[in-house]
Coordinates of C-alpha atoms in Angstrom, one line a residue:
Chain A
M1 CA 19.3 -20.1 -4.6
N2 CA 16.4 -18.0 -5.0
N3 CA 15.3 -17.4 -8.6
F4 CA 15.0 -13.8 -8.4
I5 CA 18.5 -13.1 -7.2
E6 CA 19.6 -15.9 -9.7
N7 CA 18.2 -14.5 -12.5
C8 CA 19.7 -10.9 -11.6
R9 CA 23.1 -12.7 -10.8
E10 CA 22.8 -13.8 -14.6
R11 CA 22.0 -10.7 -16.1
F12 CA 24.6 -8.5 -14.1
E13 CA 27.0 -10.5 -15.8
K14 CA 25.6 -9.7 -19.0
V15 CA 24.8 -6.2 -18.7
N16 CA 27.5 -5.1 -15.7
S17 CA 24.9 -2.5 -14.6
V18 CA 23.3 -1.7 -11.5
L19 CA 20.4 0.5 -13.0
C20 CA 17.0 -0.3 -11.8
L21 CA 14.6 2.2 -14.7
G22 CA 11.8 3.1 -12.6
L23 CA 9.0 3.1 -15.4
D24 CA 6.6 5.8 -13.5
P25 CA 4.1 7.3 -16.3
V26 CA 3.0 10.7 -16.2
I27 CA 1.8 11.2 -19.9
E28 CA 1.9 14.9 -20.0
K29 CA 5.6 14.4 -19.8
F30 CA 5.9 11.9 -22.3
P31 CA 8.2 13.1 -25.5
I32 CA 5.7 10.9 -27.7
K33 CA 2.2 10.1 -27.6
N34 CA 0.0 7.7 -29.3
D35 CA -3.9 7.5 -29.3
G36 CA -5.2 6.8 -25.6
I37 CA -3.4 6.3 -22.4
E38 CA -2.5 2.7 -22.7
K39 CA -0.8 3.2 -26.2
T40 CA 0.7 5.9 -25.1
I41 CA 2.6 4.4 -21.8
V42 CA 3.3 0.9 -23.7
G43 CA 4.7 2.8 -26.7
Y44 CA 6.8 5.1 -24.9
F45 CA 8.5 2.3 -22.8
T46 CA 8.8 0.0 -26.0
E47 CA 10.9 2.5 -27.3
L48 CA 12.7 3.0 -23.7
I49 CA 13.6 -0.9 -23.4
S50 CA 14.3 -1.7 -26.8
N51 CA 16.9 0.6 -27.2
F52 CA 18.6 0.6 -23.6
H53 CA 17.6 -2.8 -22.3
G54 CA 21.3 -4.0 -22.7
K55 CA 22.4 -1.1 -19.6
I56 CA 19.7 -2.2 -17.6
L57 CA 19.8 -4.5 -14.7
A58 CA 16.2 -4.7 -13.8
V59 CA 13.1 -2.2 -14.0
K60 CA 10.7 -0.9 -11.5
P61 CA 7.0 0.2 -12.4
N62 CA 5.2 2.2 -9.5
M63 CA 1.7 0.7 -9.3
A64 CA 0.7 4.5 -8.5
F65 CA 1.4 6.0 -11.8
Y66 CA -0.6 3.0 -13.2
E67 CA -3.6 3.7 -10.8
Q68 CA -4.2 7.1 -11.3
Y69 CA -5.1 6.2 -15.0
G70 CA -7.9 3.7 -13.9
I71 CA -8.8 0.8 -15.8
E72 CA -6.4 2.0 -19.1
G73 CA -3.7 1.9 -16.7
Y74 CA -3.9 -1.1 -15.0
S75 CA -4.0 -2.5 -18.5
A76 CA -0.8 -1.1 -19.6
L77 CA 1.2 -2.0 -16.5
K78 CA 0.4 -5.5 -17.4
K79 CA 2.1 -4.9 -20.8
V80 CA 4.8 -3.2 -19.4
V81 CA 5.7 -6.2 -17.0
E82 CA 5.2 -8.4 -20.2
L83 CA 7.4 -6.1 -22.4
A84 CA 10.1 -6.4 -19.8
A85 CA 9.8 -10.3 -19.5
N86 CA 10.4 -10.2 -23.0
Y87 CA 13.8 -8.6 -22.8
G88 CA 15.1 -10.5 -19.7
L89 CA 14.4 -7.8 -17.7
P90 CA 13.5 -8.7 -13.9
V91 CA 10.5 -6.4 -12.9
I92 CA 10.2 -5.1 -9.2
L93 CA 6.7 -3.8 -8.8
D94 CA 7.0 -1.0 -6.4
A95 CA 3.6 -1.3 -4.7
K96 CA 4.6 -0.9 -0.9
R97 CA 1.7 -3.2 0.1
G98 CA 1.2 -4.8 3.7
D99 CA -2.3 -5.7 5.0
I100 CA -3.6 -8.5 7.4
G101 CA -2.9 -12.3 6.7
N102 CA -5.4 -13.5 4.1
T103 CA -5.8 -9.7 2.9
S104 CA -2.3 -9.9 2.4
L105 CA -2.3 -13.0 0.4
A106 CA -4.5 -11.4 -1.8
Y107 CA -2.6 -8.7 -2.8
A108 CA 0.4 -11.1 -3.1
R109 CA -2.0 -13.1 -5.9
A110 CA -2.7 -9.8 -7.7
C111 CA 1.5 -9.0 -7.8
F112 CA 2.8 -12.3 -8.6
D113 CA 0.0 -14.3 -10.2
E114 CA -2.3 -11.7 -11.9
L115 CA 0.7 -9.1 -13.1
K116 CA 3.7 -11.5 -13.2
A117 CA 6.1 -9.4 -11.3
D118 CA 9.5 -11.1 -10.0
A119 CA 9.6 -9.0 -6.9
V120 CA 7.8 -6.6 -5.2
T121 CA 8.5 -3.4 -2.1
L122 CA 6.4 -4.0 1.0
S123 CA 5.5 -1.6 4.1
P124 CA 6.4 -3.2 7.6
Y125 CA 4.0 -1.5 9.7
L126 CA 1.8 -4.1 10.2
G127 CA 4.5 -6.6 11.2
E128 CA 5.5 -10.4 10.3
D129 CA 2.1 -12.0 9.7
S130 CA 1.0 -8.8 7.1
L131 CA 4.3 -9.9 5.2
S132 CA 4.4 -13.8 5.4
P133 CA 2.1 -14.4 2.8
F134 CA 4.0 -12.5 0.1
F135 CA 7.3 -14.4 1.5
G136 CA 5.8 -17.6 0.9
Y137 CA 6.3 -16.9 -3.2
K138 CA 9.9 -18.4 -2.5
D139 CA 11.4 -17.5 -5.5
K140 CA 10.4 -13.9 -5.8
G141 CA 12.3 -10.9 -4.4
F142 CA 10.8 -8.3 -1.7
F143 CA 12.2 -5.0 -0.6
V144 CA 10.8 -4.1 2.4
L145 CA 10.8 -0.3 3.4
D146 CA 13.4 0.4 6.2
R147 CA 15.1 3.8 5.5
T148 CA 13.6 6.0 2.9
S149 CA 14.9 9.1 0.6
N150 CA 12.1 11.3 1.8
K151 CA 12.1 14.2 4.0
G152 CA 9.2 13.1 6.1
S153 CA 10.7 9.6 6.3
S154 CA 12.4 10.8 9.7
D155 CA 9.0 11.4 11.2
F156 CA 9.2 7.5 12.6
Q157 CA 12.0 5.7 11.1
L158 CA 14.5 7.7 13.2
L159 CA 12.5 7.3 16.6
K160 CA 14.7 6.5 19.2
T161 CA 13.8 3.0 20.8
E162 CA 14.1 2.5 24.6
N163 CA 17.2 0.0 23.9
G164 CA 19.5 2.9 21.7
G165 CA 18.3 1.7 18.3
Y166 CA 16.0 3.4 16.0
L167 CA 12.7 2.2 14.6
Y168 CA 14.4 1.9 11.3
S169 CA 17.3 -0.4 12.6
H170 CA 14.8 -2.8 14.3
V171 CA 13.2 -3.2 10.9
T172 CA 16.8 -3.8 9.6
E173 CA 16.7 -6.7 12.3
K174 CA 13.6 -8.2 11.4
I175 CA 14.3 -8.3 7.9
V176 CA 17.5 -10.1 8.7
E177 CA 15.5 -12.6 10.7
W178 CA 12.9 -13.0 7.7
N179 CA 15.4 -13.3 5.2
K180 CA 16.8 -16.3 7.4
K181 CA 13.6 -17.5 8.2
Y182 CA 11.6 -17.5 4.6
S183 CA 13.5 -16.7 1.7
E184 CA 16.9 -15.1 0.7
G185 CA 15.0 -12.7 -1.9
I186 CA 14.4 -10.9 1.1
G187 CA 16.0 -7.3 1.7
A188 CA 15.4 -3.5 2.0
V189 CA 14.5 -0.2 0.4
A190 CA 17.0 2.1 1.6
G191 CA 17.4 5.5 0.2
A192 CA 20.8 7.1 -1.0
T193 CA 20.1 10.4 0.5
H194 CA 20.8 9.4 4.2
I195 CA 24.4 7.8 3.3
E196 CA 25.1 7.3 7.1
E197 CA 22.2 5.1 7.8
F198 CA 22.3 3.2 4.4
G199 CA 25.7 2.3 5.6
N200 CA 24.6 1.1 8.9
I201 CA 22.0 -1.4 6.9
A202 CA 24.4 -2.5 4.2
G203 CA 26.9 -3.1 7.2
T204 CA 24.4 -5.4 8.8
F205 CA 23.3 -6.9 5.8
S206 CA 26.8 -7.6 4.8
E207 CA 27.6 -9.7 7.8
N208 CA 24.1 -11.9 7.0
G209 CA 24.9 -13.1 3.8
F210 CA 24.4 -9.9 1.8
L211 CA 20.8 -9.2 1.4
P212 CA 19.1 -7.8 -2.0
I213 CA 19.0 -3.6 -1.3
L214 CA 16.5 -1.1 -3.6
I215 CA 18.1 2.3 -3.5
P216 CA 15.9 4.9 -4.5
G217 CA 17.1 8.5 -4.3
V218 CA 19.7 8.8 -6.9
G219 CA 19.2 11.3 -9.6
T220 CA 16.5 13.5 -9.0
Q221 CA 16.4 13.3 -5.3
G222 CA 20.3 14.3 -5.0
G223 CA 22.1 10.9 -3.9
D224 CA 25.4 10.0 -5.6
L225 CA 25.7 6.9 -7.5
G226 CA 29.6 6.8 -7.1
S227 CA 29.8 7.5 -3.6
V228 CA 26.8 4.2 -3.0
V229 CA 28.6 2.2 -5.4
S230 CA 32.0 2.3 -3.6
K231 CA 30.8 2.3 -0.2
L232 CA 29.2 -1.6 -1.5
K233 CA 32.5 -2.4 -3.1
N234 CA 34.3 -1.8 -0.2
M235 CA 32.3 -4.3 1.8
N236 CA 32.7 -6.5 -1.2
Y237 CA 28.9 -6.6 -1.7
P238 CA 27.8 -8.7 -4.6
L239 CA 26.9 -5.6 -7.3
Y240 CA 24.0 -7.9 -8.6
K241 CA 21.8 -7.7 -5.2
I242 CA 22.1 -3.9 -5.5
F243 CA 19.4 -2.0 -7.6
I244 CA 20.0 1.9 -8.2
N245 CA 16.8 3.4 -9.0
S246 CA 16.4 6.3 -11.1
S247 CA 13.1 6.9 -13.0
S248 CA 11.9 10.9 -14.0
K249 CA 15.7 11.8 -14.1
I250 CA 15.9 9.0 -17.1
I251 CA 12.5 8.9 -18.8
F252 CA 11.6 12.6 -18.8
A253 CA 15.5 13.6 -19.6
H254 CA 14.3 15.5 -22.8
N255 CA 12.7 18.0 -20.5
E256 CA 16.2 19.1 -19.3
H257 CA 18.0 18.6 -22.6
G258 CA 15.9 20.5 -24.9
D259 CA 18.6 20.5 -27.4
M260 CA 18.9 17.1 -27.7
K261 CA 16.5 14.3 -29.5
Y262 CA 14.8 12.9 -26.7
I263 CA 16.4 9.3 -27.2
D264 CA 19.5 11.1 -27.1
A265 CA 18.6 12.5 -23.8
V266 CA 17.1 9.4 -22.5
E267 CA 20.9 7.6 -23.4
Y268 CA 22.9 10.3 -21.9
E269 CA 21.3 10.1 -18.6
I270 CA 21.5 6.0 -18.7
N271 CA 25.1 6.6 -19.5
K272 CA 25.4 8.7 -16.4
M273 CA 23.9 5.7 -14.7
Q274 CA 26.4 3.1 -15.6
L275 CA 29.1 1.6 -13.4
Chain B
M1 CA -17.2 20.8 8.5
N2 CA -15.8 18.2 6.3
N3 CA -17.8 16.5 3.8
F4 CA -16.9 12.9 4.4
I5 CA -17.7 13.7 8.3
E6 CA -20.6 15.4 7.8
N7 CA -22.2 12.7 5.2
C8 CA -21.5 10.1 7.9
R9 CA -23.3 12.0 10.5
E10 CA -26.4 12.7 8.6
R11 CA -26.1 8.9 7.8
F12 CA -26.0 8.1 11.3
E13 CA -29.2 10.2 12.3
K14 CA -31.0 8.2 9.7
V15 CA -29.6 4.5 10.4
N16 CA -28.6 4.7 14.2
S17 CA -25.8 2.1 13.2
V18 CA -22.1 2.2 13.3
L19 CA -21.5 -0.6 11.3
C20 CA -19.1 -0.7 8.3
L21 CA -19.8 -3.4 6.2
G22 CA -16.3 -5.0 4.7
L23 CA -17.1 -5.8 1.1
D24 CA -14.3 -7.9 0.4
P25 CA -14.9 -10.6 -2.4
V26 CA -13.5 -14.2 -2.6
I27 CA -15.8 -15.5 -4.8
E28 CA -15.3 -19.4 -3.9
K29 CA -17.1 -18.6 -0.9
F30 CA -20.1 -16.5 -2.6
P31 CA -23.5 -17.9 -2.2
I32 CA -24.5 -16.7 -5.1
K33 CA -22.7 -16.7 -8.9
N34 CA -23.1 -15.1 -12.4
D35 CA -21.3 -15.2 -15.4
G36 CA -17.6 -14.2 -14.9
I37 CA -15.9 -12.7 -12.5
E38 CA -17.1 -9.0 -12.1
K39 CA -20.9 -9.8 -12.5
T40 CA -20.6 -12.3 -9.8
I41 CA -19.1 -9.6 -7.4
V42 CA -21.3 -7.0 -8.3
G43 CA -24.5 -9.4 -8.3
Y44 CA -23.7 -10.5 -4.8
F45 CA -23.2 -7.0 -3.1
T46 CA -25.8 -5.3 -5.3
E47 CA -28.3 -8.2 -3.1
L48 CA -26.6 -7.1 0.2
I49 CA -26.9 -3.7 -0.3
S50 CA -30.0 -3.4 -1.6
N51 CA -31.5 -5.2 1.0
F52 CA -29.6 -3.9 4.2
H53 CA -28.3 -0.5 3.4
G54 CA -30.8 0.9 5.9
K55 CA -29.1 -0.6 8.8
I56 CA -25.4 0.1 7.5
L57 CA -23.0 3.5 8.1
A58 CA -20.5 3.0 5.4
V59 CA -18.8 0.2 3.5
K60 CA -15.5 -0.8 3.0
P61 CA -14.2 -2.4 -0.1
N62 CA -10.6 -3.7 0.5
M63 CA -8.6 -3.2 -2.9
A64 CA -6.5 -6.3 -2.3
F65 CA -9.4 -8.4 -3.0
Y66 CA -10.2 -6.5 -6.2
E67 CA -6.8 -6.5 -7.2
Q68 CA -6.3 -10.5 -7.2
Y69 CA -8.8 -10.7 -9.8
G70 CA -6.9 -8.3 -12.1
I71 CA -8.7 -6.3 -14.6
E72 CA -12.1 -7.7 -14.0
G73 CA -11.9 -6.9 -10.3
Y74 CA -10.7 -3.6 -10.9
S75 CA -13.8 -3.1 -13.0
A76 CA -16.2 -4.8 -10.4
L77 CA -14.3 -2.3 -7.8
K78 CA -15.2 0.9 -9.4
K79 CA -19.0 -0.8 -9.8
V80 CA -19.3 -1.8 -6.2
V81 CA -18.2 2.2 -5.6
E82 CA -20.9 3.2 -7.7
L83 CA -23.6 1.2 -6.2
A84 CA -22.9 1.9 -2.5
A85 CA -23.1 5.7 -3.6
N86 CA -26.4 5.4 -5.1
Y87 CA -27.5 4.2 -1.8
G88 CA -25.9 7.0 -0.3
L89 CA -23.4 4.7 1.7
P90 CA -20.1 6.5 2.4
V91 CA -17.3 4.6 0.7
I92 CA -14.1 3.6 2.8
L93 CA -11.8 2.6 0.3
D94 CA -9.4 0.2 2.3
A95 CA -5.9 0.7 0.5
K96 CA -3.6 1.0 3.2
R97 CA -1.2 3.4 0.4
G98 CA 1.7 5.9 1.3
D99 CA 4.5 6.5 -0.9
I100 CA 6.9 9.5 -1.3
G101 CA 5.5 13.2 -2.5
N102 CA 4.4 13.1 -6.2
T103 CA 3.9 9.2 -6.1
S104 CA 1.6 9.5 -2.9
L105 CA -0.8 12.4 -5.5
A106 CA -1.0 10.0 -8.3
Y107 CA -2.3 7.4 -5.6
A108 CA -4.6 9.7 -4.2
R109 CA -6.0 10.7 -7.8
A110 CA -6.6 7.1 -8.0
C111 CA -8.7 6.8 -5.0
F112 CA -10.7 9.8 -5.0
D113 CA -10.7 11.0 -9.1
E114 CA -10.7 7.4 -10.4
L115 CA -12.2 5.1 -7.9
K116 CA -14.4 8.2 -6.5
A117 CA -14.0 7.0 -2.7
D118 CA -15.3 9.1 0.0
A119 CA -12.5 8.1 2.6
V120 CA -9.2 5.8 2.1
T121 CA -7.0 4.1 4.8
L122 CA -3.4 5.2 4.7
S123 CA 0.0 3.9 6.2
P124 CA 2.0 6.0 8.1
Y125 CA 6.0 4.4 7.7
L126 CA 7.2 6.9 5.3
G127 CA 6.1 9.8 7.4
E128 CA 4.2 13.1 6.7
D129 CA 5.1 14.3 3.4
S130 CA 3.8 10.8 2.3
L131 CA 0.5 11.6 3.2
S132 CA -0.1 15.3 2.7
P133 CA -0.7 14.5 -0.8
F134 CA -4.0 12.6 0.2
F135 CA -4.9 15.3 2.9
G136 CA -5.2 17.7 0.3
Y137 CA -8.6 16.5 -0.7
K138 CA -9.8 18.5 2.3
D139 CA -13.6 16.8 1.9
K140 CA -12.4 13.4 2.3
G141 CA -11.7 11.1 5.2
F142 CA -8.0 9.5 6.3
F143 CA -7.9 6.6 8.4
V144 CA -4.3 6.2 9.5
L145 CA -2.7 3.0 10.7
D146 CA -2.2 2.9 14.0
R147 CA -2.5 0.3 16.6
T148 CA -3.8 -2.8 14.1
S149 CA -5.7 -6.0 15.2
N150 CA -3.2 -8.6 13.5
K151 CA -1.2 -11.0 16.0
G152 CA 2.3 -9.4 14.3
S153 CA 1.0 -5.7 14.9
S154 CA 3.2 -5.5 18.1
D155 CA 6.3 -6.2 15.9
F156 CA 6.7 -2.8 15.3
Q157 CA 3.6 -1.0 16.9
L158 CA 4.7 -1.6 20.4
L159 CA 8.0 -0.5 20.3
K160 CA 9.3 1.1 23.2
T161 CA 10.3 4.9 22.5
E162 CA 12.9 6.7 24.7
N163 CA 10.8 9.1 26.0
G164 CA 8.4 6.1 27.3
G165 CA 5.9 5.7 24.7
Y166 CA 5.4 3.1 21.9
L167 CA 5.5 3.6 18.1
Y168 CA 1.6 3.6 18.1
S169 CA 1.5 6.4 20.6
H170 CA 3.6 8.8 18.6
V171 CA 1.7 7.9 15.4
T172 CA -1.5 8.9 17.5
E173 CA 0.2 12.1 18.6
K174 CA 0.9 12.8 15.0
I175 CA -2.8 11.9 13.7
V176 CA -3.7 14.5 15.9
E177 CA -1.2 16.8 14.7
W178 CA -2.2 16.3 11.1
N179 CA -5.9 16.6 11.9
K180 CA -5.4 20.1 13.3
K181 CA -2.9 21.0 10.4
Y182 CA -4.7 19.6 7.0
S183 CA -8.2 18.4 7.9
E184 CA -10.8 17.1 10.2
G185 CA -11.7 14.2 8.3
I186 CA -8.0 12.8 9.5
G187 CA -8.3 9.9 12.0
A188 CA -7.1 6.3 12.7
V189 CA -7.4 2.3 12.2
A190 CA -7.5 1.0 15.9
G191 CA -8.1 -2.6 16.2
A192 CA -10.6 -3.9 18.7
T193 CA -8.6 -6.9 19.7
H194 CA -6.3 -4.6 21.9
I195 CA -9.0 -2.7 24.1
E196 CA -6.5 -1.0 26.3
E197 CA -4.5 0.5 23.5
F198 CA -7.9 1.1 21.7
G199 CA -8.9 3.1 24.7
N200 CA -5.6 5.3 24.8
I201 CA -6.1 6.1 21.1
A202 CA -9.7 7.0 21.7
G203 CA -8.7 9.1 24.7
T204 CA -6.3 10.9 23.1
F205 CA -8.6 11.6 20.2
S206 CA -11.7 12.7 22.6
E207 CA -9.3 15.2 24.2
N208 CA -8.7 16.9 20.6
G209 CA -12.2 17.0 19.1
F210 CA -12.9 13.6 18.8
L211 CA -11.1 12.5 15.6
P212 CA -12.8 9.5 13.4
I213 CA -11.8 5.9 14.3
L214 CA -12.0 2.9 11.7
I215 CA -12.3 -0.3 14.0
P216 CA -11.4 -3.7 12.1
G217 CA -11.3 -6.8 14.0
V218 CA -15.1 -6.9 15.7
G219 CA -16.6 -10.4 14.5
T220 CA -13.9 -13.0 13.1
Q221 CA -11.3 -11.5 14.9
G222 CA -12.5 -12.0 18.2
G223 CA -13.5 -7.9 19.1
D224 CA -16.5 -7.4 20.9
L225 CA -19.0 -5.0 19.4
G226 CA -20.8 -3.8 23.2
S227 CA -17.5 -3.0 24.9
V228 CA -16.3 -1.0 22.4
V229 CA -19.1 1.1 22.3
S230 CA -19.9 1.3 26.0
K231 CA -16.2 2.5 26.0
L232 CA -16.9 5.0 23.7
K233 CA -20.4 6.2 25.1
N234 CA -18.4 6.9 28.5
M235 CA -16.1 8.9 26.4
N236 CA -18.8 10.7 25.0
Y237 CA -17.5 10.1 21.6
P238 CA -19.9 11.0 18.3
L239 CA -20.8 7.9 17.4
Y240 CA -20.8 8.9 13.8
K241 CA -17.2 9.0 13.8
I242 CA -17.2 5.5 14.8
F243 CA -16.9 2.9 12.3
I244 CA -16.9 -1.0 13.6
N245 CA -16.0 -3.1 10.5
S246 CA -17.2 -6.4 9.8
S247 CA -16.5 -8.2 6.5
S248 CA -16.5 -12.3 6.4
K249 CA -18.6 -12.7 9.2
I250 CA -21.4 -11.0 7.3
I251 CA -20.9 -11.5 3.7
F252 CA -20.1 -15.4 4.2
A253 CA -22.5 -15.7 6.9
H254 CA -24.3 -18.7 4.8
N255 CA -21.0 -20.8 5.5
E256 CA -21.8 -20.7 9.5
H257 CA -25.3 -21.0 9.1
G258 CA -26.1 -24.1 6.5
D259 CA -29.6 -24.0 8.1
M260 CA -30.6 -20.7 7.0
K261 CA -31.3 -19.1 3.3
Y262 CA -28.0 -17.0 2.5
I263 CA -30.0 -13.7 2.6
D264 CA -31.5 -15.1 6.2
A265 CA -28.1 -15.9 7.2
V266 CA -26.6 -12.3 6.3
E267 CA -29.5 -10.5 8.1
Y268 CA -28.6 -12.4 11.1
E269 CA -25.3 -11.5 11.4
I270 CA -26.0 -7.9 10.4
N271 CA -28.4 -7.7 13.5
K272 CA -25.8 -8.6 15.7
M273 CA -23.9 -5.6 14.9
Q274 CA -26.5 -3.3 15.4
L275 CA -26.7 -0.6 18.3

C-alpha cells in the first residue's frame, strides 16, 4: 500500500477525524507574536499543534502564505513541516504546481526532498507529462485540482465538451487513469461548495477503488461538514482517504470569538469539525 | 502604457532581440563552480549576463530550479533578479502560479513585492478570480498558460468544446477579455512547437491590440526561430511584445560544444537566437 495512504489510515484509527488543518500564516491576524516573522509563525503553529494534534488527521500549509514572507517565510515552512512530522501528522503541501518535464521534477524535489512533505496539490492544465515526475515519488500523496471551491472555477472547469462531459469530468477520468498507472496515492481536490459535482467525482472514485479526496471550502467558504460526510458514508467511502480542510476559520478563530481566550476559540472551532 | 510593456519596448529598440534567456540552474551541468550553491548559481549567471546582456530582451528564471535547492536556491533567485535589474533586463518569473483569492494575492506579493519580478507566468485552471489578484499589479506583465509546448499539453488543452472550439481557444478568448478589463500587460504562453495553434493565438491577439506572447520550445524542444518570427512579422506584430525563450540550449551550450571555451559556446548559441 502507498505509504501516505497507509499513514493516514493508521492515524484515522487513532484520532477518528477527517480534519485537515490549513496552516496558512497571515501574521497580522495572529493572536500571539514573537520576535520576527519565522518565530511568530512557528510559535503560534507549535501552540496549535501541541494542543490539538489529537483531533487532526493531517495539516496543509499553503506555500503562498510562506512565500509572501520571503526567505524567513520559506525557513518557517520548513520548520512547520518538521513540527507536524514530530507529532505524526501527515503534511499535505498545498503548492498547486505543474510544469513541463524536468521542471516538474525540480518542483517535486523541492516539495519532497527539500521540504519533506508527505503529499502535494498539483495543477492539471499542462497534462500528464507535467505531473508524472511527481508521481515517480510512489510513496507520496497527490491531489490534482479538479472541481475547486472558488467562484471563478466555473470559467474553465464547467466548459462543456463535445462528448457531453465537462472539463472537470475529463480531469476526473484522467486522475482515475493516473491512479491505476502510477500510484494509489493519486486523488483530487474537490470543493465542498459544489455538492452535486463533488458527488459525481466521489461517485467515479468510489467505483475505482476510492481515491483520496482533499475537500476545501468547508467553514469560511460555506460548505457543510455534515452533508459532505453523510454523502461519503452512503458510498462506503473509507474516511481515512478524506481530508476536509479548514484554515482561517480555525487558526483565526479568536477574531470571531472576542469573548474567549484565543486557544479556547480555536478549540471551539476544531470541535465543530469533528465527526 | 503598462510599465512592463514600455520597458520592453525601450529595450527592444536598444538590443533588437526577442531572446528571453531562461536562467534555470542545474548546477551539475554548470561549466564553472564556486563555493556553495548560491555563489555557484549567481556566479555563472553574472558571467553570462555581464557578457551578453546586449543581445537579450528579457530573462526568465523558472522558480522550480531554485526551489529544488531550498533556502540557498531561494536566496540565489533573489540575487539573480537583482543582477538582471542592474543590467536593465526585465525579469519574467516563471512561476505558473494560480490559487484562490487571498492565496493568489499572497503569491502575487511573493513574486512582485518580495522577489521584485517584472512579469510572471500564471496557470488558468482555477479561473478569473484566481488571477485577478495578480492583475491588480497593473504595471506588471502576465503570461497565462494557453497552448504549451510539451507533449502532454494535448491531454486537456486540445479537448474539443461543445461550440466547436478547444479548451486552449477558450483560454485565448478569456486572456483577451482580461487584457481589456485589467491590464494591457496580460498575454499568453504559447509554445512554438505547435505552429498552427500558435498562429491561431497570435491571430486572435493581433486583432485585439497585440497582446504579449511568451514562446518556449524554441531550441531544445525543436521549434524554429525563423518560422515563428516571419509568421509574426506577417501580422505586423510588434516584436517588443514577443519573448522567445531559450534556456538549456544556451546556458549549458558547453556540453554540446566540447571543443569551445564555455563562454564561446554560449555566445555561439546566443547568436543563433538573434533576429
